[in-house]
Coordinates of C-alpha atoms in Angstrom, one line a residue:
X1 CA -27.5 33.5 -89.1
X2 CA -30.0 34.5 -86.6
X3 CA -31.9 31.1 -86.5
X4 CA -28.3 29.0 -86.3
X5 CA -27.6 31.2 -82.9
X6 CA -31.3 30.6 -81.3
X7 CA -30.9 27.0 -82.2
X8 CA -27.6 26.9 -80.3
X9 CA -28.9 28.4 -77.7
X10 CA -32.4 26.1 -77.2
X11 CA -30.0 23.1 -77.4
X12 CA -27.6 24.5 -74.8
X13 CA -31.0 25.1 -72.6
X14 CA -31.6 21.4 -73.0
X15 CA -28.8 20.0 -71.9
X16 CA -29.2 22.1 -68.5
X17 CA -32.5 21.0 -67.9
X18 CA -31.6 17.6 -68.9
X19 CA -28.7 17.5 -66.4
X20 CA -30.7 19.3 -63.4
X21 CA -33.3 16.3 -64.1
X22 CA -31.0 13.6 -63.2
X23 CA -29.4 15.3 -60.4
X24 CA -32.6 15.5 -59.2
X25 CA -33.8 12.3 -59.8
X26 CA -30.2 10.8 -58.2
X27 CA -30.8 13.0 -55.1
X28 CA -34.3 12.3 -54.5
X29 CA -33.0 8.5 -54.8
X30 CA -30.7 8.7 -52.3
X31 CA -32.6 10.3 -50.0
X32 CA -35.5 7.7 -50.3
X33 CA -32.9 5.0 -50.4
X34 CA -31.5 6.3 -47.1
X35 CA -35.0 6.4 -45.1
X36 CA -35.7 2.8 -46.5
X37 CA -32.4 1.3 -45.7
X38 CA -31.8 1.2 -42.1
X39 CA -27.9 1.3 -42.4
X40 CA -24.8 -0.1 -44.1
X41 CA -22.7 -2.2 -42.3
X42 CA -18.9 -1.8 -41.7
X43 CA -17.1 -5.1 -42.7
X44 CA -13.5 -6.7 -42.5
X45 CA -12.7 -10.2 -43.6
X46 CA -11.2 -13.8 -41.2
X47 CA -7.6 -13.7 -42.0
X48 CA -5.0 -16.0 -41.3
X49 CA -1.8 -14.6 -40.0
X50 CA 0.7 -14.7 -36.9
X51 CA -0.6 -12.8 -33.6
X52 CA 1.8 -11.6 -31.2
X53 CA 1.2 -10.3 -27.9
X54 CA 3.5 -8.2 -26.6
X55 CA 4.6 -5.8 -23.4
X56 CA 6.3 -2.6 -24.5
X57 CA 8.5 0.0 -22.4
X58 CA 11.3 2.0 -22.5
X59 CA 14.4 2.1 -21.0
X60 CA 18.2 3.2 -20.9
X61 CA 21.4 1.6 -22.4
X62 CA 24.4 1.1 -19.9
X63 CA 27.3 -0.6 -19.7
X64 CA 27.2 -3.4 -17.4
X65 CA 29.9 -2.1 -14.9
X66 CA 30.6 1.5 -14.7
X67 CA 33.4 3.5 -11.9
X68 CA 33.3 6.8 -10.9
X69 CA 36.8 7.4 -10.4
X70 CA 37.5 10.2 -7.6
X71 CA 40.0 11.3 -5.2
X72 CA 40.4 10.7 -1.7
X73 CA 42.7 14.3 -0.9
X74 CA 42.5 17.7 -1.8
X75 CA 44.8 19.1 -4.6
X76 CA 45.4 20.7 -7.4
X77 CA 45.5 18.7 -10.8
X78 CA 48.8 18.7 -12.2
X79 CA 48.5 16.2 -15.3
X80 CA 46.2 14.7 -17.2
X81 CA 46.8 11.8 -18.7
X82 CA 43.1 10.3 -20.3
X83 CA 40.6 11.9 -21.8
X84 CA 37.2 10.9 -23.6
X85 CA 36.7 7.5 -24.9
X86 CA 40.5 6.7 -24.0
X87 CA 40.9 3.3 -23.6
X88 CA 42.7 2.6 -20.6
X89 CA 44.0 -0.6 -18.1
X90 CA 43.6 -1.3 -14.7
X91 CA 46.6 0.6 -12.7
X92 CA 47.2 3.1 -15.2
X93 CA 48.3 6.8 -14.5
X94 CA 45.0 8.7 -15.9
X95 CA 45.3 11.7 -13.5
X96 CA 48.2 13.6 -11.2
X97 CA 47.7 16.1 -8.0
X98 CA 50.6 18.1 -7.2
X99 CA 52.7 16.4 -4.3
X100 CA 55.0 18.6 -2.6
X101 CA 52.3 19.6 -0.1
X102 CA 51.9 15.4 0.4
X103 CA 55.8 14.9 0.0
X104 CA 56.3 17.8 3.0
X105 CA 54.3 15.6 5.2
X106 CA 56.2 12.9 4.2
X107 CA 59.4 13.9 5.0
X108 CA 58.0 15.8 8.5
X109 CA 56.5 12.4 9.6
X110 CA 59.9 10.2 8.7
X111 CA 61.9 13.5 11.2
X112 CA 59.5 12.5 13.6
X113 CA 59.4 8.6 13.7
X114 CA 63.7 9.0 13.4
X115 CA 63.1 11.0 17.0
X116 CA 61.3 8.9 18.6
X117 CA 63.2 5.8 18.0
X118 CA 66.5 8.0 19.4
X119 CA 64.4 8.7 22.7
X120 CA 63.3 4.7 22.6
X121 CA 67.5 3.9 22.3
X122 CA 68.0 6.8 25.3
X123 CA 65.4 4.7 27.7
X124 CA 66.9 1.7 27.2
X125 CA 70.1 2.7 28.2
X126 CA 68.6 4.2 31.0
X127 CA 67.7 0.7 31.5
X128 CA 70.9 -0.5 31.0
X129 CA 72.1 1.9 33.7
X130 CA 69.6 0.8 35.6
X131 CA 70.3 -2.9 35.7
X132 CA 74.0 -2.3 36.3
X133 CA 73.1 -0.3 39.6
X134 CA 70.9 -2.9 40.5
X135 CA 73.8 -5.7 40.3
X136 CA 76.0 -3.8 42.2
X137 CA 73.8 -3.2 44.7
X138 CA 73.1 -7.2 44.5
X139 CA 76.7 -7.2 44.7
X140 CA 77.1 -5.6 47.8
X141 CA 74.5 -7.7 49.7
X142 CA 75.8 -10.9 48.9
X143 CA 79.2 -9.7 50.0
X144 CA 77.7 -8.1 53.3
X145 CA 75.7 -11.8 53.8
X146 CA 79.3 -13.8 53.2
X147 CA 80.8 -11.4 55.8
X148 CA 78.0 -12.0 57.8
X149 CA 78.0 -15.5 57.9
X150 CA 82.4 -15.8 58.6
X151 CA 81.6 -13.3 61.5
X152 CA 78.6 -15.8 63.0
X153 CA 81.3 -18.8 62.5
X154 CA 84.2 -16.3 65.2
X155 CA 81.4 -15.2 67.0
X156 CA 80.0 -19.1 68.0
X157 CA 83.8 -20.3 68.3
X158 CA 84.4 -17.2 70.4
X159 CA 81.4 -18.5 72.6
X160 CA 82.3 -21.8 72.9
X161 CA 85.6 -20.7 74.0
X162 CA 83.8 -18.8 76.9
X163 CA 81.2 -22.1 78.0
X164 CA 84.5 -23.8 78.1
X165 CA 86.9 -21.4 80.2
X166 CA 83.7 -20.8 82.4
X167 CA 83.6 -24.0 83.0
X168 CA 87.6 -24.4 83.5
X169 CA 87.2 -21.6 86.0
X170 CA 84.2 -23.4 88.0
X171 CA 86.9 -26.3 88.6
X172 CA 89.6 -23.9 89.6
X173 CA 92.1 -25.6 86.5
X174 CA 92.0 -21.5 84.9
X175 CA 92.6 -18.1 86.2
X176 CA 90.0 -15.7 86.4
X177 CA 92.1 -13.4 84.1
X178 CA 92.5 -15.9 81.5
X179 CA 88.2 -16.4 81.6
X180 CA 88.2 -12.3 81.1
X181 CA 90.1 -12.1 78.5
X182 CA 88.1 -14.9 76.5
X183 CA 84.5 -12.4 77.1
X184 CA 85.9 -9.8 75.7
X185 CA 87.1 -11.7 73.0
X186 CA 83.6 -13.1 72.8
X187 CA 81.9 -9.7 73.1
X188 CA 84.4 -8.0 70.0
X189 CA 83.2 -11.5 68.0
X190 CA 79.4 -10.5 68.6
X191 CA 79.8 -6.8 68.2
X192 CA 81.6 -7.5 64.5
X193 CA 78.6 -9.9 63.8
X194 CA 76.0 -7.5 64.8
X195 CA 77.4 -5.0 62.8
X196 CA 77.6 -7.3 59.5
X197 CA 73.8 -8.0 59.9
X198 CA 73.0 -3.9 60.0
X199 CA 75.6 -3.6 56.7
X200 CA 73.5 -6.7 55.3
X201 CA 69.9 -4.8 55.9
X202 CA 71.8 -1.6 54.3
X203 CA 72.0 -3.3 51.4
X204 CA 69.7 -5.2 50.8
X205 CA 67.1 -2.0 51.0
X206 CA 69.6 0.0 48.7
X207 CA 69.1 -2.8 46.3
X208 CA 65.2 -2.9 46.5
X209 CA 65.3 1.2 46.1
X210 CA 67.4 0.7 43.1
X211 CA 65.2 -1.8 41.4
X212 CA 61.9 -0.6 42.5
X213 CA 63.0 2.9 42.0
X214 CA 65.4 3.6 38.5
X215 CA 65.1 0.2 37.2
X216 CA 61.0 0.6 36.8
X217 CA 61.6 4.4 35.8
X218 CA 63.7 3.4 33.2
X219 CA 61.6 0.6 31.9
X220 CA 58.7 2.9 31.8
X221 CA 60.3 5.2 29.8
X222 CA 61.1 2.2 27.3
X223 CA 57.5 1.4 27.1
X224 CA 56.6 5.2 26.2
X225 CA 59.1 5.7 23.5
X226 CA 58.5 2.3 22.0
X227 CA 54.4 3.7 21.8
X228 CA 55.9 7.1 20.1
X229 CA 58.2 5.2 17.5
X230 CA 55.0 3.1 16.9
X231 CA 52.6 6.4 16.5
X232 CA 55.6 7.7 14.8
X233 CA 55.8 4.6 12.0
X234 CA 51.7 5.2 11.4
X235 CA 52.2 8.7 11.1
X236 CA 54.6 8.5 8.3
X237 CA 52.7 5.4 6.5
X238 CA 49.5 7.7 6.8
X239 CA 51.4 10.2 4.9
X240 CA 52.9 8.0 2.2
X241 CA 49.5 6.6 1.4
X242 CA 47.9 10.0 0.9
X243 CA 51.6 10.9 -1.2
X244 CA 50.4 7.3 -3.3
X245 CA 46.3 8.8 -3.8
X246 CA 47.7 12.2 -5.4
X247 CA 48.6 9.5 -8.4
X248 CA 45.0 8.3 -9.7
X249 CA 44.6 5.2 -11.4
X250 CA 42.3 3.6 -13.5
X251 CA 41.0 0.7 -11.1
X252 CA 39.5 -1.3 -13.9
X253 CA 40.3 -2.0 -18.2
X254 CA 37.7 0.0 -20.0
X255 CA 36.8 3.3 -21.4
X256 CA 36.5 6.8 -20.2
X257 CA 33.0 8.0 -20.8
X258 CA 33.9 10.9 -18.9
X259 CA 36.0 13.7 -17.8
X260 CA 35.1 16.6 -15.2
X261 CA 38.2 17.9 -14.5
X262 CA 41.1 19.5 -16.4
X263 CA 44.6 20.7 -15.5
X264 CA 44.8 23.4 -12.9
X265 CA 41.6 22.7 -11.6
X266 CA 41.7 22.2 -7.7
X267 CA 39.5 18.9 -6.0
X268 CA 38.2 19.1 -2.3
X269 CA 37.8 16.1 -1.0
X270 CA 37.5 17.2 2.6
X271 CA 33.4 16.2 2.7
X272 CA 33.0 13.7 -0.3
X273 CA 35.2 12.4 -3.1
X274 CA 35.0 14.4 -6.3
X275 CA 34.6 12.4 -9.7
X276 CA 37.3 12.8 -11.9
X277 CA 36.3 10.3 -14.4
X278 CA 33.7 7.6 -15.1
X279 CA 34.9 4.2 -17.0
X280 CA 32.8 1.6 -18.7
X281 CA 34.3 -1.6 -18.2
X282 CA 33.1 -3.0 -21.7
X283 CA 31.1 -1.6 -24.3
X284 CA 30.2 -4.8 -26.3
X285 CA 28.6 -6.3 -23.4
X286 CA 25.7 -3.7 -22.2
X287 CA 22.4 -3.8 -20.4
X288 CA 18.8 -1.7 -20.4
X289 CA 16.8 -1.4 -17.3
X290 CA 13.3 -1.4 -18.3
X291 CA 10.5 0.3 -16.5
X292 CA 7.8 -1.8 -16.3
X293 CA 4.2 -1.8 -15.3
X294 CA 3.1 -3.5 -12.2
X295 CA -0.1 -4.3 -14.7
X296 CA 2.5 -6.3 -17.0
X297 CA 5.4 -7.7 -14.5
X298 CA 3.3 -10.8 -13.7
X299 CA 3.9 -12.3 -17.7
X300 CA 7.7 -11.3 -18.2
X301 CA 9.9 -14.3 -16.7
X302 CA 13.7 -14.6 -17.7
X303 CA 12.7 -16.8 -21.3
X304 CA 10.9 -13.6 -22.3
X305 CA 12.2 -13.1 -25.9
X306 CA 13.1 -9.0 -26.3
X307 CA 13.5 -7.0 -28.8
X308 CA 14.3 -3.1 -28.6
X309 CA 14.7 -0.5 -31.0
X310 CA 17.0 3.1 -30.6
X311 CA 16.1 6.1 -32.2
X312 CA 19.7 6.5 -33.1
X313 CA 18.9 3.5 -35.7
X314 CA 15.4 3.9 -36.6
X315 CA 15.5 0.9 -39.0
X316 CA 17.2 -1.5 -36.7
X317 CA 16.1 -4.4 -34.5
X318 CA 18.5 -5.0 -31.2
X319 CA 17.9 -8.4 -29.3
X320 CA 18.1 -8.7 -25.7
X321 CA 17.8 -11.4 -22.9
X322 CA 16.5 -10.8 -19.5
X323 CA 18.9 -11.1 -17.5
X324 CA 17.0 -9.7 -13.6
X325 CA 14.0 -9.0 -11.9
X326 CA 14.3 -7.1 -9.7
X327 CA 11.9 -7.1 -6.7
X328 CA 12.3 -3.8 -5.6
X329 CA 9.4 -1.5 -6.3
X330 CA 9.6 2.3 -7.7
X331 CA 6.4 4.0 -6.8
X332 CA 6.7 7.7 -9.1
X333 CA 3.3 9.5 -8.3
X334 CA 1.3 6.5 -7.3
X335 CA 2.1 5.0 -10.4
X336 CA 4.4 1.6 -9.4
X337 CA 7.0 0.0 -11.8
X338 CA 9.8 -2.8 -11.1
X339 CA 13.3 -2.5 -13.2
X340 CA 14.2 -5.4 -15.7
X341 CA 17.6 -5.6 -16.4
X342 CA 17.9 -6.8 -20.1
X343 CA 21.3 -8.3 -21.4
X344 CA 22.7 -6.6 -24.6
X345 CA 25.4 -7.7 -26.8
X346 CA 27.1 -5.0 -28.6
X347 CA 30.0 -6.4 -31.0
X348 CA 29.7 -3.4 -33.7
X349 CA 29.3 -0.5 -30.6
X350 CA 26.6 1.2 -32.2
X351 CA 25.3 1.2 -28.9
X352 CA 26.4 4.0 -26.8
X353 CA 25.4 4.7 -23.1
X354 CA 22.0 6.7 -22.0
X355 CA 20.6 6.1 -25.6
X356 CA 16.6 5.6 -24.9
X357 CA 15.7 1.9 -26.0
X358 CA 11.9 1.2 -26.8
X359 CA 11.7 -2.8 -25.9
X360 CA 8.7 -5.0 -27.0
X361 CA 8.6 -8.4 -24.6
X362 CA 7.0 -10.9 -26.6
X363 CA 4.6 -12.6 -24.3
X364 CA 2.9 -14.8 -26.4
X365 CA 3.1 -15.1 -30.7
X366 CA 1.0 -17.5 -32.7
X367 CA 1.8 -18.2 -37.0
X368 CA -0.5 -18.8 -39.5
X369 CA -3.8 -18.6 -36.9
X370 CA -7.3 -17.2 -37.7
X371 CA -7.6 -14.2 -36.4
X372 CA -10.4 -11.5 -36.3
X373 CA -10.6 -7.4 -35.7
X374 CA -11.2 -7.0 -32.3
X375 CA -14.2 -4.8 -33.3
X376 CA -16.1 -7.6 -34.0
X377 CA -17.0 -8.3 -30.8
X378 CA -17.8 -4.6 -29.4
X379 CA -20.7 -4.5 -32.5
X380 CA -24.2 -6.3 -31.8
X381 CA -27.2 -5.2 -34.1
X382 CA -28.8 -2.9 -32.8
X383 CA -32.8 -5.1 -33.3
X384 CA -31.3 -7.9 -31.5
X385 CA -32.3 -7.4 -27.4
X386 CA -29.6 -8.0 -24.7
X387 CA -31.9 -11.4 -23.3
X388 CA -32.0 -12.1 -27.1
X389 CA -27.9 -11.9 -26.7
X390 CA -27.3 -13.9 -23.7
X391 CA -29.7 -16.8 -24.2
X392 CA -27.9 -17.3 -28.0
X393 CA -24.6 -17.4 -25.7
X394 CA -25.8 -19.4 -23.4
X395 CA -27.7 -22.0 -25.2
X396 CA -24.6 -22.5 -26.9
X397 CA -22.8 -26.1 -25.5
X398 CA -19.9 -25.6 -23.3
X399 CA -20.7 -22.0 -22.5
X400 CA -18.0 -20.7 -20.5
X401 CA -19.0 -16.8 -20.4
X402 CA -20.1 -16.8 -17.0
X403 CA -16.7 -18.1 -15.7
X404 CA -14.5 -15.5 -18.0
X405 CA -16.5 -13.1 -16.5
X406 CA -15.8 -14.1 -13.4
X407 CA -11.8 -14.3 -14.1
X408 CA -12.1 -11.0 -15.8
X409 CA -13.1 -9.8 -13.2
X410 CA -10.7 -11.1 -10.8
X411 CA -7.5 -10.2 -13.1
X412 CA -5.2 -8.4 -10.7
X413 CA -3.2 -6.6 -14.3
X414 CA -6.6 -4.8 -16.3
X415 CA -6.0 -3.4 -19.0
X416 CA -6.9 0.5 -17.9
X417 CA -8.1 2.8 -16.0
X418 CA -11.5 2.7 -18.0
X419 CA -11.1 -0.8 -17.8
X420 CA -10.7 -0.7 -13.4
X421 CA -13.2 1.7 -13.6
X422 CA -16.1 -0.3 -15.4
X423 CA -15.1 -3.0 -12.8
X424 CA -15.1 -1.3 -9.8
X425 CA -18.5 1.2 -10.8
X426 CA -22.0 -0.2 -10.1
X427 CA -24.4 -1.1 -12.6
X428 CA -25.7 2.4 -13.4
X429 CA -22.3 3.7 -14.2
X430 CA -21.6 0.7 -16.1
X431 CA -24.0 1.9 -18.7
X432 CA -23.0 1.9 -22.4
X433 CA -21.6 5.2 -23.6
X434 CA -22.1 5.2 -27.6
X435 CA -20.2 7.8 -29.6
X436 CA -21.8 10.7 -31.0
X437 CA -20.5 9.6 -34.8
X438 CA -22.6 8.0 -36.9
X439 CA -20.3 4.8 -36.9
X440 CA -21.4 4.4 -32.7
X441 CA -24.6 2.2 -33.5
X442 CA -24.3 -1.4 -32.7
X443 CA -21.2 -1.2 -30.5
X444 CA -21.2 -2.8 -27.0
X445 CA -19.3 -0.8 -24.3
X446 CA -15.4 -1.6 -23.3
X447 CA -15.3 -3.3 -20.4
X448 CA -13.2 -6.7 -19.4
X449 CA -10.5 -7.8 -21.7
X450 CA -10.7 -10.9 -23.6
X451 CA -9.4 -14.2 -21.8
X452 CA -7.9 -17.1 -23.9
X453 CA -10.4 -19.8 -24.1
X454 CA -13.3 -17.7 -23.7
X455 CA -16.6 -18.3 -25.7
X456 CA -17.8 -14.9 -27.5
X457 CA -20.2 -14.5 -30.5
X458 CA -19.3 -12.6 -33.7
X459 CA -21.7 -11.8 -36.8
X460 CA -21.4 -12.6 -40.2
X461 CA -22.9 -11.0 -42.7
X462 CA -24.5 -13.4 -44.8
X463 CA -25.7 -13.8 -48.7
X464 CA -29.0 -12.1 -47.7
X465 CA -27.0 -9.2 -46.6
X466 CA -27.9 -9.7 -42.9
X467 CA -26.0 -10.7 -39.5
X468 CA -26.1 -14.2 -38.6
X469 CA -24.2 -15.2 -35.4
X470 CA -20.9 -17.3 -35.1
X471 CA -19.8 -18.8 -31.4
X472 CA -15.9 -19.0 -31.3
X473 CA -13.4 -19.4 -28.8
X474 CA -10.6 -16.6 -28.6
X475 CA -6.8 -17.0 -28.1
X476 CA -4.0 -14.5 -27.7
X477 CA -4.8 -10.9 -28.7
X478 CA -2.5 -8.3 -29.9
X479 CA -4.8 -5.3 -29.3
X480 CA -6.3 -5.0 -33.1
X481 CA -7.0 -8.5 -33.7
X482 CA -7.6 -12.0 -31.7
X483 CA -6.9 -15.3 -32.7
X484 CA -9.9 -17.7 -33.2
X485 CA -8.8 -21.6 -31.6
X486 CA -12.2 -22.9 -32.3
X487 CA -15.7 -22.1 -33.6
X488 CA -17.4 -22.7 -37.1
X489 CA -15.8 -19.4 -38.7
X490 CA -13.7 -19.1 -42.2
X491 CA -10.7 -17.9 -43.7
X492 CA -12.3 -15.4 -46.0
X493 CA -15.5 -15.0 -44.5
X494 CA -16.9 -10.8 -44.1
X495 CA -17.3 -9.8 -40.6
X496 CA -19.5 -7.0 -39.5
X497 CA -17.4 -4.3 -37.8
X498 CA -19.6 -1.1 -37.2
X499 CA -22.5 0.0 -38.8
X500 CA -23.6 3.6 -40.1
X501 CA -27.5 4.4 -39.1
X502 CA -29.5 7.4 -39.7
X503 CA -29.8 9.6 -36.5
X504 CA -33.1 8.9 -36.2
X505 CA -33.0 5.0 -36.1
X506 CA -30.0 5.1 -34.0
X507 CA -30.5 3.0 -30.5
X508 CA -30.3 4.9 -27.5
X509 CA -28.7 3.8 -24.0
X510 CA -28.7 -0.5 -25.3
X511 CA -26.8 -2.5 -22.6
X512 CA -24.6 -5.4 -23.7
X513 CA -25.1 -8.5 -21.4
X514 CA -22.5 -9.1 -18.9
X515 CA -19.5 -11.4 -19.8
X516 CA -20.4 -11.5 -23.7
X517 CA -18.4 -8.5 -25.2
X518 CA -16.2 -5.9 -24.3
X519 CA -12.9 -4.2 -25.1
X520 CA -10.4 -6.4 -25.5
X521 CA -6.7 -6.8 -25.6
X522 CA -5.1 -3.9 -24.3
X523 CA -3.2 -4.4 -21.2
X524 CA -2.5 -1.1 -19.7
X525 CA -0.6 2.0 -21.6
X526 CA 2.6 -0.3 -22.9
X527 CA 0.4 -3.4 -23.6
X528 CA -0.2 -3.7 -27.1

């Protein structure tokens, strides 16, 4: 019994020692393995598949015309008749004020125009008055001229009577007495003629007091009541219309989105119109404006193809059309945006207004294209030099790194602030900062984003398990990967990515040569 336990026991023993042998032995592989290899490198394989590149922002639904509907006088609300989501027509009753305040004014204003037109009638019969006295007097002077003129007729026959009895009396054919009695005949003639012409005077200066006096008071008086019955008539319109604005009516078909008022509640209008209510005019036809990025507005024209998601309908796609562009800047802490109005149809009015839509603008979109990881041109192995780097660019035909750089560097919409920052900083500042990881060896530092046509160099790992280089030409860029328009790559071939080096071998402070990689694709915070 005793020698079955100890053999139990030395066979347990074995298997311990056994298994701390090949831990061992496993562990002191690894470690070897890991001083002799000088690292592993990342890897992601040449696919073919559709690249978009795209502008995102956000925005808010609306309807296309909305009215605030308020009230132009001060009252108390007497009547409702709308309320949410009602759908109402143009020139319907929605709301009522009380009146009798309105109506009051009304009736005062219609007294007073019904005065003035009785002191307008009074002044012209004044008038009327006037005129009579005025003919009377005309009257009078051409009866005082016809007297006038019979007297002038006795008064010349009287004096030719007198030439001729003079002259009778010279010859001694008449009396003296008989020449006497034709003077004074003569004189009475004259004397009644004088007199006619101071009765003629008399009358024709009452007739010019008359006119000039009650005839021009009485027309003046016409003129001032006519201007009250006028001031009058505005008076009592001016009235009626604010009677009419105590009834509120819709002023368009549509819906009410809102109500801030309810009965009782009293409106001032004395400084600014109050809203009452705000109406959509139609909810199946709507519109988003977009916020977007001065960085971004240069690529968005009116055939822009948009689609926008809501959160409201997480698994939904709405479509959109750009409808404006609107040239008028918002500058919100130094940070400038313009306002894209987007078209939205909304037959099924899942929509509703102020829901937050997050639109994608689809700049660009290429199917079935090569495309590569956009890491694959931020690695470069680490033994190869920068000189090394550029001359395998260069010596390449039709090398056009030198002019991207120089358009990279021109682009008015970078992609970031890091991105402004490299361009703008000097060469020391523009020195690459590696990660601390492990993963940071081999990476070039961000700087300009790729162009389309642009020559860059990517590396293949090969059957010998090492990097060979590969010259393309990129296309559009969606921010992870770039589409490849020429060069001597593969669909399926392994491109190095990263690579994982011990701490010791890692490179310090290795500077990429200018114009052959960089960070590329993003275009500012809503580029993607």
């Amino acid at each position: 019994m005793k020698l079955k336990l100890h053999n139990k026991r030395y066979k347990r023993f074995l298997l311990i020692l056994v298994v701390l042998v090949i831990v061992g032995a496993a562990t002191g592989y690894s470690l070897l393995n890991s001083r002799s290899n000088p690292g592993e490198y990342l890897t992601a394989r040449v696919e073919r598949g559709t690249i978009r590149n795209t502008v995102s922002a956000t925005g808010t639904l609306q309807a296309v015309t909305t009215v605030q509907v308020g009230s132009q006088v001060s009252g108390t609300i007497s009547a409702l008749y709308a309320d949410f989501n009602s759908v109402v027509r143009k020139g319907q009753i929605i709301a009522q004020l009380d009146p009798a305040l309105f109506q009051a004014q009304v009736a005062s204003a219609r007294a007073n125009l019904e005065q003035a037109r009785a002191s307008l009638a009074d002044a012209q019969a004044r008038v009327l008055a006037a005129e009579a006295v005025v003919k009377t007097q005309r009257a009078g002077v051409s009866s005082a001229a016809a007297n006038l003129a019979a007297l002038k007729a006795q008064r010349d026959d009287a004096e030719t009577v007198l030439r001729r009895q003079e002259a009778l009396v010279a010859s001694g054919l008449v009396a003296q007495q008989e020449l006497e009695s034709v003077r004074a005949n003569f004189k009475a003639a004259e004397a009644r003629y004088n007199q006619a012409a101071a009765q003629l005077d008399q009358a024709r200066a009452s007739e010019q007091s008359a006119a000039s006096a009650g005839l021009a008071q009485a027309q003046a008086q016409v003129l001032q009541a006519t201007a009250q019955v006028q001031q009058a008539e505005a008076a009592l319109r001016l009235a009626e219309v604010n009677l009419s604005h105590t009834t509120i009516t819709s002023p368009i078909d549509g819906v009410v989105v809102s109500r801030n008022v309810d009965v009782g509640q009293t409106v001032a209008a004395s400084l600014s119109a109050p809203t009452l209510f705000t109406i959509a005019n139609d909810l199946t036809q709507m519109q988003v404006i977009a916020n977007i990025d001065q960085a971004d507005i240069g690529v968005i024209n009116s055939s822009t193809r948009v689609n926008f998601t809501v959160d409201a309908f997480p698994g939904e796609i709405f479509q959109g059309t750009i409808n404006q562009i609107r040239l008028n800047p918002q500058n919100v802490q130094n940070v400038v945006t313009y306002n894209v109005v987007v078209d939205v149809k909304n037959p099924e009015l899942k929509l509703k207004p102020g829901m937050t839509a997050n639109l994608t603008f689809t700049i660009a979109e290429r199917a079935s294209v090569l495309k590569v990881p956009n890491a694959a041109f931020r690695f470069n192995p680490p033994e190869v030099s920068p000189e090394k780097l550029r001359q395998m660019l260069e010596n390449q035909p039709g090398n056009e790194s030198s002019k991207a750089k120089r358009e990279a560097n021109r682009q008015p919409n970078r992609s970031s602030g890091e991105a402004q920052a490299g361009a703008a900083a000097g060469p020391a500042e523009r020195k690459e900062e590696r990660p601390s990881g492990a993963q940071g060896a081999g990476f070039a530092p961000p700087s300009a984003a790729l162009l389309e046509g642009q020559a860059r160099l990517v590396w293949v790992l090969g059957p010998d398990k090492k990097p060979h280089p590969r010259r393309i030409k990129v296309g559009i860029t969606d921010g992870t990967a770039t589409e490849v328009v020429q060069g001597d790559l593969r669909e399926g071939e392994i491109l190095i990515v990263g690579q994982n080096v011990a701490g010791e071998n890692r490179p310090q402070n290795r500077q990429t040569p200018p114009g052959f990689s960089g960070m590329p694709g993003a275009r500012g915070g809503v580029r993607r």
